Amino acid sequence: MTQAADQTRIIKYQVRPAVLEDIPSIHSLLKHYAGMGDLLPRTIEDLNSNIHHFRVIVDKKQILACGSLEHFTEELAEIRSLMVSEQSKGLGLGRIIVENLIEEAKQRKVGRLMALTYVPEFFHKLGFKTVSKEIFPEKIWGICVNCYKFLNCDEIAVLLELK
Ligand SMILES: CC(C)(COP(=O)(O)OP(=O)(O)OC[C@H]1O[C@@H](n2cnc3c(N)ncnc32)[C@H](O)[C@@H]1OP(=O)(O)O)[C@@H](O)C(=O)NCCC(=O)NCCS
């Protein structure tokens, strides 16, 4: 890629904090992936309360990619609702969002960053390791216990140690 083309790509794929007007587009993408069983559904109310945790890449008011960084404890945070629109997959946007969230986690002095996922290979490329879910009692007893998949959860836990 030429330097000029590379710069266009960087400008085009700028990550920014989400704002309230992004919610309908985030919700619609989440509904799409929740319907496919890739992600857990979230209500508009849940997104309203947690929108400040989200980072997005937007083009013409449509979400191309997003993800959120949410805390359980002072030292443990989770990447949630990570998704890239179907037409934007494979362009490196997922990586850009996760790298941005890792930087954000470091600035907040998070010690451990985890995710529950069906695509551990994607996270491995970013330095995460597969671990047992049991090492996150904060997540299991605080959040997962309320999830419809609680008794049959087949998601894989991945972890990035930041300290
Ligand atoms: C998983 C997802 C976020 C990846 O986003 P993406 O923008 O397509 O991924 P990227 O282009 O940034 O890929 C980064 C690297 O991961 C690899 N990768 C991407 N998706 C992968 C997958 N499903 N399986 C294995 N590796 C994958 C890429 O090949 C690339 O590797 P490279 O750096 O060696 O070239 C996207 O496919 C998606 O939104 N999926 C549906 C929702 C979902 O499952 N979210 C994850 C919930 S935790």
mmCIF file of C-alpha atoms and ligand atoms in Angstrom:
data_model
loop_
_atom_site.group_PDB
_atom_site.id
_atom_site.type_symbol
_atom_site.label_atom_id
_atom_site.label_comp_id
_atom_site.label_asym_id
_atom_site.label_seq_id
_atom_site.Cartn_x
_atom_site.Cartn_y
_atom_site.Cartn_z
ATOM 1 C CA MET A 1 0.000 0.000 0.000
ATOM 2 C CA THR A 2 1.358 3.501 -0.862
ATOM 3 C CA GLN A 3 1.839 6.006 1.953
ATOM 4 C CA ALA A 4 -1.037 8.171 0.585
ATOM 5 C CA ALA A 5 -3.419 5.198 0.448
ATOM 6 C CA ASP A 6 -2.345 4.149 3.928
ATOM 7 C CA GLN A 7 -3.130 7.653 5.277
ATOM 8 C CA THR A 8 -6.578 7.588 3.613
ATOM 9 C CA ARG A 9 -7.254 4.260 5.327
ATOM 10 C CA ILE A 10 -6.189 5.646 8.722
ATOM 11 C CA ILE A 11 -8.400 8.751 8.350
ATOM 12 C CA LYS A 12 -11.311 6.653 7.097
ATOM 13 C CA TYR A 13 -11.083 4.227 9.989
ATOM 14 C CA GLN A 14 -10.816 6.701 12.839
ATOM 15 C CA VAL A 15 -12.003 5.376 16.201
ATOM 16 C CA ARG A 16 -14.049 7.706 18.394
ATOM 17 C CA PRO A 17 -16.100 7.390 21.596
ATOM 18 C CA ALA A 18 -19.720 6.523 20.841
ATOM 19 C CA VAL A 19 -22.431 9.143 21.256
ATOM 20 C CA LEU A 20 -26.150 8.733 21.892
ATOM 21 C CA GLU A 21 -27.047 9.057 18.222
ATOM 22 C CA ASP A 22 -24.950 5.938 17.460
ATOM 23 C CA ILE A 23 -27.273 3.761 19.569
ATOM 24 C CA PRO A 24 -29.831 2.814 16.866
ATOM 25 C CA SER A 25 -27.060 1.702 14.502
ATOM 26 C CA ILE A 26 -25.203 -0.210 17.265
ATOM 27 C CA HIS A 27 -28.476 -1.844 18.339
ATOM 28 C CA SER A 28 -29.330 -2.877 14.802
ATOM 29 C CA LEU A 29 -25.897 -4.489 14.240
ATOM 30 C CA LEU A 30 -26.096 -6.196 17.644
ATOM 31 C CA LYS A 31 -29.537 -7.568 16.755
ATOM 32 C CA HIS A 32 -28.084 -8.997 13.537
ATOM 33 C CA TYR A 33 -25.213 -10.831 15.308
ATOM 34 C CA ALA A 34 -27.366 -11.840 18.307
ATOM 35 C CA GLY A 35 -29.803 -13.409 15.817
ATOM 36 C CA MET A 36 -26.930 -15.467 14.428
ATOM 37 C CA GLY A 37 -25.912 -16.502 17.964
ATOM 38 C CA ASP A 38 -22.522 -14.738 17.723
ATOM 39 C CA LEU A 39 -23.201 -12.146 20.424
ATOM 40 C CA LEU A 40 -25.545 -11.673 23.355
ATOM 41 C CA PRO A 41 -28.493 -9.364 22.699
ATOM 42 C CA ARG A 42 -28.656 -6.020 24.524
ATOM 43 C CA THR A 43 -31.617 -3.703 24.933
ATOM 44 C CA ILE A 44 -31.689 -0.054 23.887
ATOM 45 C CA GLU A 45 -31.937 0.793 27.624
ATOM 46 C CA ASP A 46 -28.772 -1.224 28.349
ATOM 47 C CA LEU A 47 -26.977 0.562 25.486
ATOM 48 C CA ASN A 48 -28.220 3.937 26.744
ATOM 49 C CA SER A 49 -26.695 3.256 30.167
ATOM 50 C CA ASN A 50 -23.416 1.934 28.778
ATOM 51 C CA ILE A 51 -22.856 4.044 25.660
ATOM 52 C CA HIS A 52 -19.904 5.861 27.297
ATOM 53 C CA HIS A 53 -18.019 2.506 27.328
ATOM 54 C CA PHE A 54 -18.263 2.117 23.532
ATOM 55 C CA ARG A 55 -15.734 3.018 20.850
ATOM 56 C CA VAL A 56 -16.935 3.113 17.245
ATOM 57 C CA ILE A 57 -15.788 3.447 13.668
ATOM 58 C CA VAL A 58 -18.530 5.179 11.709
ATOM 59 C CA ASP A 59 -19.093 5.975 8.058
ATOM 60 C CA LYS A 60 -22.091 8.065 6.960
ATOM 61 C CA LYS A 61 -23.779 7.520 10.348
ATOM 62 C CA GLN A 62 -23.529 3.722 9.969
ATOM 63 C CA ILE A 63 -21.469 1.709 12.460
ATOM 64 C CA LEU A 64 -18.697 -0.156 10.637
ATOM 65 C CA ALA A 65 -17.204 -1.503 13.858
ATOM 66 C CA CYS A 66 -17.592 -1.098 17.598
ATOM 67 C CA GLY A 67 -16.722 -2.586 20.956
ATOM 68 C CA SER A 68 -17.019 -1.650 24.604
ATOM 69 C CA LEU A 69 -14.766 -1.808 27.646
ATOM 70 C CA GLU A 70 -16.692 -2.584 30.835
ATOM 71 C CA HIS A 71 -15.352 -3.091 34.366
ATOM 72 C CA PHE A 72 -16.074 -5.782 36.956
ATOM 73 C CA THR A 73 -13.534 -4.719 39.534
ATOM 74 C CA GLU A 74 -10.754 -2.143 39.747
ATOM 75 C CA GLU A 75 -8.398 -4.546 37.997
ATOM 76 C CA LEU A 76 -10.612 -6.659 35.714
ATOM 77 C CA ALA A 77 -12.370 -5.377 32.598
ATOM 78 C CA GLU A 78 -14.145 -7.060 29.697
ATOM 79 C CA ILE A 79 -14.398 -6.344 25.995
ATOM 80 C CA ARG A 80 -18.089 -6.637 25.115
ATOM 81 C CA SER A 81 -20.240 -6.241 22.017
ATOM 82 C CA LEU A 82 -17.258 -6.316 19.663
ATOM 83 C CA MET A 83 -18.546 -6.424 16.091
ATOM 84 C CA VAL A 84 -17.744 -5.379 12.566
ATOM 85 C CA SER A 85 -20.448 -4.924 9.940
ATOM 86 C CA GLU A 86 -20.674 -7.791 7.429
ATOM 87 C CA GLN A 87 -19.409 -5.653 4.536
ATOM 88 C CA SER A 88 -16.425 -4.363 6.566
ATOM 89 C CA LYS A 89 -15.128 -7.701 7.887
ATOM 90 C CA GLY A 90 -11.552 -8.666 7.081
ATOM 91 C CA LEU A 91 -10.304 -5.058 6.701
ATOM 92 C CA GLY A 92 -8.582 -4.887 10.072
ATOM 93 C CA LEU A 93 -11.361 -2.904 11.803
ATOM 94 C CA GLY A 94 -11.875 -5.485 14.545
ATOM 95 C CA ARG A 95 -8.170 -5.279 15.306
ATOM 96 C CA ILE A 96 -8.265 -1.439 15.323
ATOM 97 C CA ILE A 97 -11.164 -1.420 17.822
ATOM 98 C CA VAL A 98 -9.547 -3.986 20.140
ATOM 99 C CA GLU A 99 -6.163 -2.215 20.036
ATOM 100 C CA ASN A 100 -7.942 1.022 20.925
ATOM 101 C CA LEU A 101 -9.733 -0.666 23.846
ATOM 102 C CA ILE A 102 -6.434 -2.184 25.048
ATOM 103 C CA GLU A 103 -4.879 1.325 25.083
ATOM 104 C CA GLU A 104 -7.908 2.648 26.954
ATOM 105 C CA ALA A 105 -7.616 -0.225 29.479
ATOM 106 C CA LYS A 106 -3.924 0.548 30.020
ATOM 107 C CA GLN A 107 -4.701 4.216 30.641
ATOM 108 C CA ARG A 108 -7.324 3.172 33.198
ATOM 109 C CA LYS A 109 -4.653 0.925 34.837
ATOM 110 C CA VAL A 110 -6.689 -2.237 34.242
ATOM 111 C CA GLY A 111 -4.641 -5.297 35.200
ATOM 112 C CA ARG A 112 -6.538 -7.978 33.266
ATOM 113 C CA LEU A 113 -8.649 -7.662 30.159
ATOM 114 C CA MET A 114 -10.949 -10.551 29.251
ATOM 115 C CA ALA A 115 -13.589 -11.475 26.696
ATOM 116 C CA LEU A 116 -16.034 -14.331 26.172
ATOM 117 C CA THR A 117 -16.060 -15.296 22.538
ATOM 118 C CA TYR A 118 -16.692 -17.827 19.775
ATOM 119 C CA VAL A 119 -13.665 -16.507 17.854
ATOM 120 C CA PRO A 120 -10.701 -17.105 20.187
ATOM 121 C CA GLU A 121 -8.357 -17.233 17.149
ATOM 122 C CA PHE A 122 -9.110 -13.560 16.427
ATOM 123 C CA PHE A 123 -8.180 -12.627 20.027
ATOM 124 C CA HIS A 124 -5.059 -14.822 19.951
ATOM 125 C CA LYS A 125 -3.799 -12.651 17.075
ATOM 126 C CA LEU A 126 -4.012 -9.709 19.488
ATOM 127 C CA GLY A 127 -2.068 -11.391 22.289
ATOM 128 C CA PHE A 128 -4.949 -12.862 24.329
ATOM 129 C CA LYS A 129 -4.695 -16.406 25.682
ATOM 130 C CA THR A 130 -7.488 -18.920 26.162
ATOM 131 C CA VAL A 131 -8.203 -19.497 29.873
ATOM 132 C CA SER A 132 -10.793 -21.235 32.048
ATOM 133 C CA LYS A 133 -13.956 -19.207 32.696
ATOM 134 C CA GLU A 134 -13.731 -20.295 36.341
ATOM 135 C CA ILE A 135 -10.957 -17.771 36.978
ATOM 136 C CA PHE A 136 -13.521 -14.961 36.626
ATOM 137 C CA PRO A 137 -15.950 -15.457 39.526
ATOM 138 C CA GLU A 138 -16.731 -11.702 39.337
ATOM 139 C CA LYS A 139 -18.103 -12.192 35.827
ATOM 140 C CA ILE A 140 -19.801 -15.548 36.388
ATOM 141 C CA TRP A 141 -21.636 -14.615 39.577
ATOM 142 C CA GLY A 142 -22.166 -10.945 38.770
ATOM 143 C CA ILE A 143 -23.278 -11.011 35.115
ATOM 144 C CA CYS A 144 -23.378 -14.510 33.585
ATOM 145 C CA VAL A 145 -25.782 -15.752 36.231
ATOM 146 C CA ASN A 146 -28.430 -13.504 34.633
ATOM 147 C CA CYS A 147 -27.710 -14.703 31.086
ATOM 148 C CA TYR A 148 -30.025 -17.127 29.248
ATOM 149 C CA LYS A 149 -26.952 -19.213 28.366
ATOM 150 C CA PHE A 150 -25.781 -19.519 31.985
ATOM 151 C CA LEU A 151 -26.280 -23.275 32.353
ATOM 152 C CA ASN A 152 -25.110 -24.080 28.817
ATOM 153 C CA CYS A 153 -22.490 -21.457 28.123
ATOM 154 C CA ASP A 154 -20.215 -22.569 25.280
ATOM 155 C CA GLU A 155 -18.305 -19.307 24.895
ATOM 156 C CA ILE A 156 -14.539 -19.391 25.314
ATOM 157 C CA ALA A 157 -12.774 -17.097 27.776
ATOM 158 C CA VAL A 158 -9.705 -15.199 26.578
ATOM 159 C CA LEU A 159 -7.430 -13.056 28.698
ATOM 160 C CA LEU A 160 -4.772 -10.388 28.170
ATOM 161 C CA GLU A 161 -2.586 -9.583 31.183
ATOM 162 C CA LEU A 162 -1.746 -5.881 31.132
ATOM 163 C CA LYS A 163 0.485 -5.678 34.230
HETATM 164 C C1 LIG B 1 -14.663 -11.296 14.979
HETATM 165 C C2 LIG B 1 -14.667 -9.955 14.256
HETATM 166 C C3 LIG B 1 -14.847 -8.831 15.301
HETATM 167 C C4 LIG B 1 -13.333 -9.780 13.528
HETATM 168 O O1 LIG B 1 -13.289 -8.490 12.948
HETATM 169 P P1 LIG B 1 -12.529 -8.224 11.552
HETATM 170 O O2 LIG B 1 -12.453 -6.760 11.358
HETATM 171 O O3 LIG B 1 -13.158 -9.032 10.480
HETATM 172 O O4 LIG B 1 -11.077 -8.831 11.875
HETATM 173 P P2 LIG B 1 -9.678 -8.213 11.415
HETATM 174 O O5 LIG B 1 -9.753 -7.948 9.943
HETATM 175 O O6 LIG B 1 -9.325 -7.051 12.283
HETATM 176 O O7 LIG B 1 -8.696 -9.443 11.681
HETATM 177 C C5 LIG B 1 -7.569 -9.361 12.535
HETATM 178 C C6 LIG B 1 -6.877 -10.713 12.490
HETATM 179 O O8 LIG B 1 -7.738 -11.728 13.039
HETATM 180 C C7 LIG B 1 -7.997 -12.753 12.066
HETATM 181 N N1 LIG B 1 -9.409 -13.120 12.162
HETATM 182 C C8 LIG B 1 -10.487 -12.336 11.962
HETATM 183 N N2 LIG B 1 -11.627 -13.022 12.143
HETATM 184 C C9 LIG B 1 -11.252 -14.290 12.437
HETATM 185 C C10 LIG B 1 -11.980 -15.495 12.703
HETATM 186 N N3 LIG B 1 -13.333 -15.517 12.711
HETATM 187 N N4 LIG B 1 -11.260 -16.615 12.965
HETATM 188 C C11 LIG B 1 -9.918 -16.597 12.961
HETATM 189 N N5 LIG B 1 -9.157 -15.478 12.731
HETATM 190 C C12 LIG B 1 -9.831 -14.360 12.450
HETATM 191 C C13 LIG B 1 -7.702 -12.108 10.714
HETATM 192 O O9 LIG B 1 -7.351 -13.073 9.749
HETATM 193 C C14 LIG B 1 -6.570 -11.166 11.054
HETATM 194 O O10 LIG B 1 -5.354 -11.889 11.111
HETATM 195 P P3 LIG B 1 -3.968 -11.245 10.568
HETATM 196 O O11 LIG B 1 -3.691 -10.066 11.466
HETATM 197 O O12 LIG B 1 -2.991 -12.359 10.716
HETATM 198 O O13 LIG B 1 -4.242 -10.825 9.159
HETATM 199 C C15 LIG B 1 -15.807 -9.892 13.183
HETATM 200 O O14 LIG B 1 -15.668 -11.016 12.332
HETATM 201 C C16 LIG B 1 -17.215 -9.893 13.742
HETATM 202 O O15 LIG B 1 -17.781 -8.824 13.988
HETATM 203 N N6 LIG B 1 -17.824 -11.098 13.952
HETATM 204 C C17 LIG B 1 -19.200 -11.207 14.389
HETATM 205 C C18 LIG B 1 -19.380 -10.782 15.829
HETATM 206 C C19 LIG B 1 -18.421 -11.511 16.754
HETATM 207 O O16 LIG B 1 -18.293 -12.739 16.712
HETATM 208 N N7 LIG B 1 -17.736 -10.719 17.616
HETATM 209 C C20 LIG B 1 -16.777 -11.245 18.574
HETATM 210 C C21 LIG B 1 -17.422 -11.308 19.903
HETATM 211 S S1 LIG B 1 -16.287 -11.489 21.227
#
